[in-house]
Tab-separated table of N, CA and C in Angstrom:
chain	number	residue	atom	x	y	z
A	1387	MET	N	34.281	-10.727	-24.594
A	1387	MET	CA	33.764	-9.790	-25.560
A	1387	MET	C	32.307	-9.498	-25.200
A	1388	ASN	N	32.000	-8.219	-25.007
A	1388	ASN	CA	30.654	-7.807	-24.644
A	1388	ASN	C	29.944	-7.224	-25.863
A	1389	ILE	N	28.901	-7.901	-26.307
A	1389	ILE	CA	28.064	-7.419	-27.402
A	1389	ILE	C	26.649	-7.305	-26.871
A	1390	GLN	N	26.077	-6.102	-26.987
A	1390	GLN	CA	24.692	-5.875	-26.566
A	1390	GLN	C	23.821	-5.784	-27.812
A	1391	ARG	N	22.745	-6.559	-27.796
A	1391	ARG	CA	21.800	-6.530	-28.918
A	1391	ARG	C	20.473	-6.011	-28.402
A	1392	HIS	N	19.868	-5.075	-29.144
A	1392	HIS	CA	18.619	-4.456	-28.736
A	1392	HIS	C	17.494	-4.844	-29.685
A	1393	ASP	N	16.370	-5.218	-29.094
A	1393	ASP	CA	15.170	-5.578	-29.862
A	1393	ASP	C	15.520	-6.604	-30.942
A	1394	THR	N	16.068	-7.727	-30.488
A	1394	THR	CA	16.515	-8.781	-31.401
A	1394	THR	C	15.348	-9.665	-31.829
A	1395	LYS	N	15.258	-9.867	-33.112
A	1395	LYS	CA	14.277	-10.758	-33.735
A	1395	LYS	C	15.074	-11.870	-34.436
A	1396	PRO	N	14.402	-12.849	-35.015
A	1396	PRO	CA	15.149	-13.922	-35.696
A	1396	PRO	C	16.063	-13.425	-36.821
A	1397	ARG	N	15.665	-12.363	-37.525
A	1397	ARG	CA	16.424	-11.901	-38.682
A	1397	ARG	C	17.471	-10.841	-38.339
A	1398	MET	N	17.187	-9.990	-37.357
A	1398	MET	CA	18.106	-8.889	-37.060
A	1398	MET	C	17.810	-8.271	-35.711
A	1399	SER	N	18.743	-7.458	-35.265
A	1399	SER	CA	18.561	-6.623	-34.081
A	1399	SER	C	18.401	-5.188	-34.560
A	1400	ARG	N	17.600	-4.397	-33.849
A	1400	ARG	CA	17.454	-2.989	-34.239
A	1400	ARG	C	18.740	-2.218	-34.019
A	1401	ALA	N	19.503	-2.619	-33.003
A	1401	ALA	CA	20.795	-1.975	-32.728
A	1401	ALA	C	21.711	-2.987	-32.072
A	1402	VAL	N	22.997	-2.858	-32.346
A	1402	VAL	CA	24.025	-3.691	-31.721
A	1402	VAL	C	25.117	-2.745	-31.227
A	1403	ILE	N	25.552	-2.968	-29.982
A	1403	ILE	CA	26.617	-2.141	-29.402
A	1403	ILE	C	27.802	-3.035	-29.076
A	1404	HIS	N	28.979	-2.603	-29.557
A	1404	HIS	CA	30.223	-3.333	-29.294
A	1404	HIS	C	31.354	-2.317	-29.238
A	1405	ASN	N	32.184	-2.396	-28.208
A	1405	ASN	CA	33.317	-1.474	-28.057
A	1405	ASN	C	32.900	-0.011	-28.173
A	1406	ASN	N	31.804	0.360	-27.514
A	1406	ASN	CA	31.288	1.742	-27.514
A	1406	ASN	C	30.906	2.247	-28.903
A	1407	THR	N	30.639	1.319	-29.806
A	1407	THR	CA	30.173	1.666	-31.146
A	1407	THR	C	28.785	1.072	-31.342
A	1408	ILE	N	27.882	1.878	-31.869
A	1408	ILE	CA	26.486	1.482	-32.078
A	1408	ILE	C	26.251	1.285	-33.569
A	1409	TYR	N	25.690	0.150	-33.918
A	1409	TYR	CA	25.333	-0.165	-35.297
A	1409	TYR	C	23.809	-0.271	-35.366
A	1410	LEU	N	23.179	0.597	-36.135
A	1410	LEU	CA	21.725	0.538	-36.284
A	1410	LEU	C	21.362	-0.269	-37.519
A	1411	CYS	N	20.262	-0.982	-37.425
A	1411	CYS	CA	19.742	-1.659	-38.614
A	1411	CYS	C	19.206	-0.591	-39.565
A	1412	GLY	N	18.910	-0.968	-40.774
A	1412	GLY	CA	18.367	-0.018	-41.742
A	1412	GLY	C	17.096	0.626	-41.216
A	1413	GLN	N	17.027	1.940	-41.331
A	1413	GLN	CA	15.859	2.697	-40.910
A	1413	GLN	C	15.140	3.227	-42.139
A	1414	VAL	N	13.826	3.077	-42.130
A	1414	VAL	CA	12.983	3.558	-43.220
A	1414	VAL	C	11.923	4.484	-42.627
A	1415	PRO	N	11.176	5.186	-43.456
A	1415	PRO	CA	10.121	6.046	-42.937
A	1415	PRO	C	9.079	5.228	-42.175
A	1416	GLY	N	8.417	5.884	-41.236
A	1416	GLY	CA	7.324	5.236	-40.513
A	1416	GLY	C	6.187	4.889	-41.463
A	1417	PRO	N	5.338	3.936	-41.063
A	1417	PRO	CA	4.249	3.478	-41.942
A	1417	PRO	C	3.338	4.605	-42.429
A	1418	GLU	N	3.161	5.630	-41.610
A	1418	GLU	CA	2.278	6.739	-41.987
A	1418	GLU	C	2.873	7.609	-43.093
A	1419	HIS	N	4.141	7.417	-43.412
A	1419	HIS	CA	4.806	8.212	-44.448
A	1419	HIS	C	5.225	7.390	-45.667
A	1420	ARG	N	4.804	6.153	-45.733
A	1420	ARG	CA	5.289	5.265	-46.795
A	1420	ARG	C	4.825	5.657	-48.198
A	1421	PHE	N	3.744	6.401	-48.303
A	1421	PHE	CA	3.245	6.783	-49.626
A	1421	PHE	C	3.357	8.288	-49.837
A	1422	CYS	N	4.320	8.913	-49.155
A	1422	CYS	CA	4.508	10.365	-49.216
A	1422	CYS	C	5.692	10.732	-50.103
A	1423	THR	N	6.005	12.005	-50.111
A	1423	THR	CA	7.123	12.525	-50.903
A	1423	THR	C	8.454	12.147	-50.264
A	1424	ILE	N	9.533	12.367	-51.001
A	1424	ILE	CA	10.865	12.110	-50.453
A	1424	ILE	C	11.104	12.991	-49.232
A	1425	THR	N	10.595	14.204	-49.238
A	1425	THR	CA	10.778	15.094	-48.080
A	1425	THR	C	10.155	14.483	-46.837
A	1426	ASP	N	8.913	14.075	-46.925
A	1426	ASP	CA	8.223	13.469	-45.780
A	1426	ASP	C	8.898	12.172	-45.354
A	1427	GLN	N	9.272	11.355	-46.329
A	1427	GLN	CA	9.908	10.077	-45.997
A	1427	GLN	C	11.268	10.295	-45.344
A	1428	ALA	N	12.069	11.205	-45.863
A	1428	ALA	CA	13.399	11.450	-45.299
A	1428	ALA	C	13.279	11.994	-43.872
A	1429	GLU	N	12.382	12.932	-43.657
A	1429	GLU	CA	12.205	13.498	-42.312
A	1429	GLU	C	11.734	12.433	-41.332
A	1430	SER	N	10.817	11.585	-41.752
A	1430	SER	CA	10.333	10.503	-40.899
A	1430	SER	C	11.449	9.515	-40.583
A	1431	MET	N	12.202	9.142	-41.599
A	1431	MET	CA	13.298	8.192	-41.424
A	1431	MET	C	14.348	8.747	-40.457
A	1432	LEU	N	14.726	9.995	-40.616
A	1432	LEU	CA	15.737	10.589	-39.742
A	1432	LEU	C	15.218	10.766	-38.314
A	1433	ALA	N	13.937	11.017	-38.167
A	1433	ALA	CA	13.343	11.077	-36.821
A	1433	ALA	C	13.426	9.704	-36.147
A	1434	ARG	N	13.263	8.658	-36.925
A	1434	ARG	CA	13.394	7.308	-36.374
A	1434	ARG	C	14.838	7.014	-35.972
A	1435	VAL	N	15.795	7.515	-36.739
A	1435	VAL	CA	17.209	7.386	-36.358
A	1435	VAL	C	17.437	8.100	-35.034
A	1436	ASP	N	16.931	9.329	-34.915
A	1436	ASP	CA	17.069	10.083	-33.659
A	1436	ASP	C	16.532	9.288	-32.478
A	1437	ALA	N	15.339	8.737	-32.628
A	1437	ALA	CA	14.700	8.004	-31.524
A	1437	ALA	C	15.507	6.767	-31.143
A	1438	LEU	N	15.980	6.035	-32.127
A	1438	LEU	CA	16.740	4.817	-31.834
A	1438	LEU	C	18.102	5.155	-31.228
A	1439	LEU	N	18.756	6.188	-31.729
A	1439	LEU	CA	20.029	6.599	-31.133
A	1439	LEU	C	19.837	6.987	-29.672
A	1440	GLU	N	18.797	7.741	-29.389
A	1440	GLU	CA	18.526	8.138	-28.008
A	1440	GLU	C	18.271	6.913	-27.125
A	1441	GLU	N	17.520	5.972	-27.657
A	1441	GLU	CA	17.195	4.744	-26.922
A	1441	GLU	C	18.448	3.966	-26.512
A	1442	VAL	N	19.481	4.007	-27.346
A	1442	VAL	CA	20.685	3.215	-27.065
A	1442	VAL	C	21.868	4.058	-26.589
A	1443	GLY	N	21.614	5.323	-26.261
A	1443	GLY	CA	22.652	6.123	-25.623
A	1443	GLY	C	23.548	6.931	-26.532
A	1444	SER	N	22.986	7.475	-27.608
A	1444	SER	CA	23.783	8.297	-28.504
A	1444	SER	C	22.913	9.402	-29.098
A	1445	ASP	N	23.466	10.133	-30.048
A	1445	ASP	CA	22.730	11.190	-30.734
A	1445	ASP	C	23.460	11.552	-32.024
A	1446	ARG	N	22.910	12.516	-32.747
A	1446	ARG	CA	23.474	12.926	-34.043
A	1446	ARG	C	24.914	13.416	-33.951
A	1447	GLU	N	25.278	14.010	-32.846
A	1447	GLU	CA	26.635	14.537	-32.699
A	1447	GLU	C	27.680	13.429	-32.590
A	1448	HIS	N	27.223	12.189	-32.402
A	1448	HIS	CA	28.143	11.059	-32.268
A	1448	HIS	C	28.109	10.116	-33.473
A	1449	LEU	N	27.531	10.585	-34.578
A	1449	LEU	CA	27.507	9.778	-35.799
A	1449	LEU	C	28.921	9.568	-36.313
A	1450	LEU	N	29.213	8.347	-36.707
A	1450	LEU	CA	30.508	8.018	-37.303
A	1450	LEU	C	30.395	7.834	-38.806
A	1451	SER	N	29.361	7.109	-39.230
A	1451	SER	CA	29.151	6.897	-40.661
A	1451	SER	C	27.675	6.671	-40.942
A	1452	ALA	N	27.311	6.916	-42.189
A	1452	ALA	CA	25.939	6.688	-42.642
A	1452	ALA	C	25.986	6.241	-44.096
A	1453	THR	N	25.130	5.295	-44.423
A	1453	THR	CA	24.931	4.902	-45.812
A	1453	THR	C	23.472	5.157	-46.139
A	1454	VAL	N	23.257	6.006	-47.123
A	1454	VAL	CA	21.908	6.399	-47.551
A	1454	VAL	C	21.592	5.640	-48.828
A	1455	TYR	N	20.408	5.076	-48.876
A	1455	TYR	CA	19.917	4.375	-50.064
A	1455	TYR	C	18.716	5.147	-50.595
A	1456	LEU	N	18.792	5.581	-51.841
A	1456	LEU	CA	17.686	6.279	-52.484
A	1456	LEU	C	17.148	5.427	-53.620
A	1457	LYS	N	15.846	5.383	-53.730
A	1457	LYS	CA	15.229	4.639	-54.830
A	1457	LYS	C	15.591	5.293	-56.166
A	1458	SER	N	15.646	6.624	-56.153
A	1458	SER	CA	15.977	7.355	-57.378
A	1458	SER	C	16.955	8.474	-57.050
A	1459	MET	N	17.998	8.602	-57.844
A	1459	MET	CA	18.937	9.698	-57.651
A	1459	MET	C	18.319	11.047	-58.029
A	1460	ASP	N	17.117	11.030	-58.608
A	1460	ASP	CA	16.388	12.276	-58.834
A	1460	ASP	C	16.085	12.966	-57.506
A	1461	ASP	N	16.081	12.196	-56.401
A	1461	ASP	CA	15.798	12.738	-55.070
A	1461	ASP	C	17.049	13.169	-54.316
A	1462	PHE	N	18.216	13.060	-54.945
A	1462	PHE	CA	19.499	13.328	-54.272
A	1462	PHE	C	19.565	14.750	-53.704
A	1463	LYS	N	19.243	15.764	-54.495
A	1463	LYS	CA	19.328	17.144	-54.027
A	1463	LYS	C	18.340	17.396	-52.894
A	1464	THR	N	17.117	16.948	-53.049
A	1464	THR	CA	16.107	17.151	-52.002
A	1464	THR	C	16.530	16.457	-50.721
A	1465	PHE	N	17.024	15.222	-50.846
A	1465	PHE	CA	17.477	14.514	-49.651
A	1465	PHE	C	18.636	15.269	-48.997
A	1466	ASN	N	19.595	15.723	-49.775
A	1466	ASN	CA	20.742	16.441	-49.223
A	1466	ASN	C	20.332	17.718	-48.500
A	1467	ASP	N	19.325	18.419	-49.011
A	1467	ASP	CA	18.835	19.616	-48.332
A	1467	ASP	C	18.310	19.275	-46.939
A	1468	ILE	N	17.597	18.176	-46.820
A	1468	ILE	CA	17.068	17.727	-45.525
A	1468	ILE	C	18.212	17.259	-44.640
A	1469	TRP	N	19.109	16.463	-45.199
A	1469	TRP	CA	20.268	15.945	-44.466
A	1469	TRP	C	21.096	17.090	-43.880
A	1470	ASP	N	21.357	18.104	-44.706
A	1470	ASP	CA	22.216	19.213	-44.280
A	1470	ASP	C	21.635	19.986	-43.103
A	1471	THR	N	20.329	20.028	-42.974
A	1471	THR	CA	19.723	20.692	-41.812
A	1471	THR	C	19.637	19.750	-40.614
A	1472	TRP	N	19.647	18.446	-40.860
A	1472	TRP	CA	19.544	17.455	-39.775
A	1472	TRP	C	20.874	17.224	-39.076
A	1473	VAL	N	21.962	17.186	-39.824
A	1473	VAL	CA	23.280	16.911	-39.244
A	1473	VAL	C	23.785	18.166	-38.530
A	1474	PRO	N	24.157	18.039	-37.244
A	1474	PRO	CA	24.683	19.208	-36.535
A	1474	PRO	C	25.974	19.717	-37.187
A	1475	GLN	N	26.078	21.020	-37.323
A	1475	GLN	CA	27.262	21.608	-37.944
A	1475	GLN	C	28.519	21.150	-37.211
A	1476	GLY	N	29.497	20.717	-37.984
A	1476	GLY	CA	30.752	20.254	-37.421
A	1476	GLY	C	30.753	18.801	-36.994
A	1477	HIS	N	29.629	18.095	-37.201
A	1477	HIS	CA	29.519	16.703	-36.770
A	1477	HIS	C	29.120	15.774	-37.915
A	1478	ALA	N	29.410	16.162	-39.142
A	1478	ALA	CA	29.035	15.324	-40.286
A	1478	ALA	C	29.807	14.008	-40.249
A	1479	PRO	N	29.101	12.890	-40.406
A	1479	PRO	CA	29.774	11.587	-40.434
A	1479	PRO	C	30.350	11.310	-41.821
A	1480	ALA	N	31.156	10.276	-41.922
A	1480	ALA	CA	31.510	9.747	-43.232
A	1480	ALA	C	30.198	9.248	-43.837
A	1481	ARG	N	29.965	9.504	-45.121
A	1481	ARG	CA	28.670	9.151	-45.696
A	1481	ARG	C	28.820	8.681	-47.123
A	1482	ALA	N	27.995	7.703	-47.470
A	1482	ALA	CA	27.844	7.268	-48.857
A	1482	ALA	C	26.363	7.357	-49.191
A	1483	CYS	N	26.068	7.642	-50.429
A	1483	CYS	CA	24.675	7.691	-50.883
A	1483	CYS	C	24.618	6.962	-52.221
A	1484	VAL	N	23.769	5.941	-52.284
A	1484	VAL	CA	23.676	5.128	-53.489
A	1484	VAL	C	22.226	4.941	-53.907
A	1485	GLN	N	22.029	4.680	-55.170
A	1485	GLN	CA	20.714	4.314	-55.669
A	1485	GLN	C	20.537	2.823	-55.456
A	1486	ALA	N	19.359	2.432	-54.963
A	1486	ALA	CA	19.119	1.019	-54.679
A	1486	ALA	C	17.642	0.684	-54.814
A	1487	ALA	N	17.375	-0.552	-55.179
A	1487	ALA	CA	16.002	-1.047	-55.159
A	1487	ALA	C	15.585	-1.171	-53.700
A	1488	MET	N	14.358	-0.804	-53.400
A	1488	MET	CA	13.852	-0.843	-52.027
A	1488	MET	C	13.096	-2.148	-51.786
A	1489	ALA	N	13.015	-2.541	-50.530
A	1489	ALA	CA	12.324	-3.781	-50.157
A	1489	ALA	C	10.827	-3.692	-50.434
A	1490	SER	N	10.276	-2.485	-50.354
A	1490	SER	CA	8.862	-2.244	-50.665
A	1490	SER	C	8.799	-1.136	-51.713
A	1491	PRO	N	7.943	-1.276	-52.712
A	1491	PRO	CA	7.939	-0.311	-53.821
A	1491	PRO	C	7.597	1.122	-53.411
A	1492	GLU	N	6.883	1.315	-52.305
A	1492	GLU	CA	6.502	2.664	-51.888
A	1492	GLU	C	7.622	3.408	-51.165
A	1493	LEU	N	8.662	2.692	-50.749
A	1493	LEU	CA	9.773	3.325	-50.038
A	1493	LEU	C	10.681	4.076	-51.011
A	1494	LEU	N	11.083	5.272	-50.613
A	1494	LEU	CA	11.969	6.094	-51.433
A	1494	LEU	C	13.368	6.200	-50.853
A	1495	CYS	N	13.517	5.837	-49.557
A	1495	CYS	CA	14.829	5.976	-48.919
A	1495	CYS	C	14.971	5.025	-47.736
A	1496	GLU	N	16.229	4.747	-47.413
A	1496	GLU	CA	16.601	3.941	-46.246
A	1496	GLU	C	17.989	4.394	-45.833
A	1497	ILE	N	18.319	4.201	-44.566
A	1497	ILE	CA	19.637	4.611	-44.074
A	1497	ILE	C	20.146	3.607	-43.047
A	1498	THR	N	21.446	3.366	-43.071
A	1498	THR	CA	22.108	2.637	-41.998
A	1498	THR	C	23.108	3.589	-41.368
A	1499	VAL	N	23.237	3.481	-40.039
A	1499	VAL	CA	24.045	4.431	-39.286
A	1499	VAL	C	24.937	3.696	-38.302
A	1500	VAL	N	26.143	4.198	-38.145
A	1500	VAL	CA	27.055	3.755	-37.098
A	1500	VAL	C	27.363	4.996	-36.261
A	1501	ALA	N	27.305	4.848	-34.937
A	1501	ALA	CA	27.541	5.985	-34.042
A	1501	ALA	C	28.338	5.534	-32.826
A	1502	ALA	N	28.972	6.491	-32.187
A	1502	ALA	CA	29.667	6.217	-30.933
A	1502	ALA	C	28.689	6.378	-29.774
A	1503	VAL	N	28.902	5.624	-28.704
A	1503	VAL	CA	28.130	5.806	-27.482
A	1503	VAL	C	28.520	7.155	-26.891
A	1504	LYS	N	27.554	7.900	-26.357
A	1504	LYS	CA	27.863	9.194	-25.710
A	1504	LYS	C	28.702	8.977	-24.486
């Protein structure tokens, strides 16, 4: 069984690849966007997903599933507007979106993604 772990720390790996499937750890906005609006945080977070997917050999067109965590469902429509422009047409993954307490109070969103290797 071949399992590749990327940027592994004691608590987690940033990405794990097994059977041509990529599992990303939770992605949050970059530090420069932690005290910004949901729009800024969502765009930053999704840019980080793009960068990590590229690093491990995938992209948005190979998304299989995503779980979105929002601090407040008041941000659901705004997040969906950003999401809908980010996901390539015809390549929408299976997705869940839930309200959740965040690890840091300034965070408004987090996402976990599963993708296929290109």
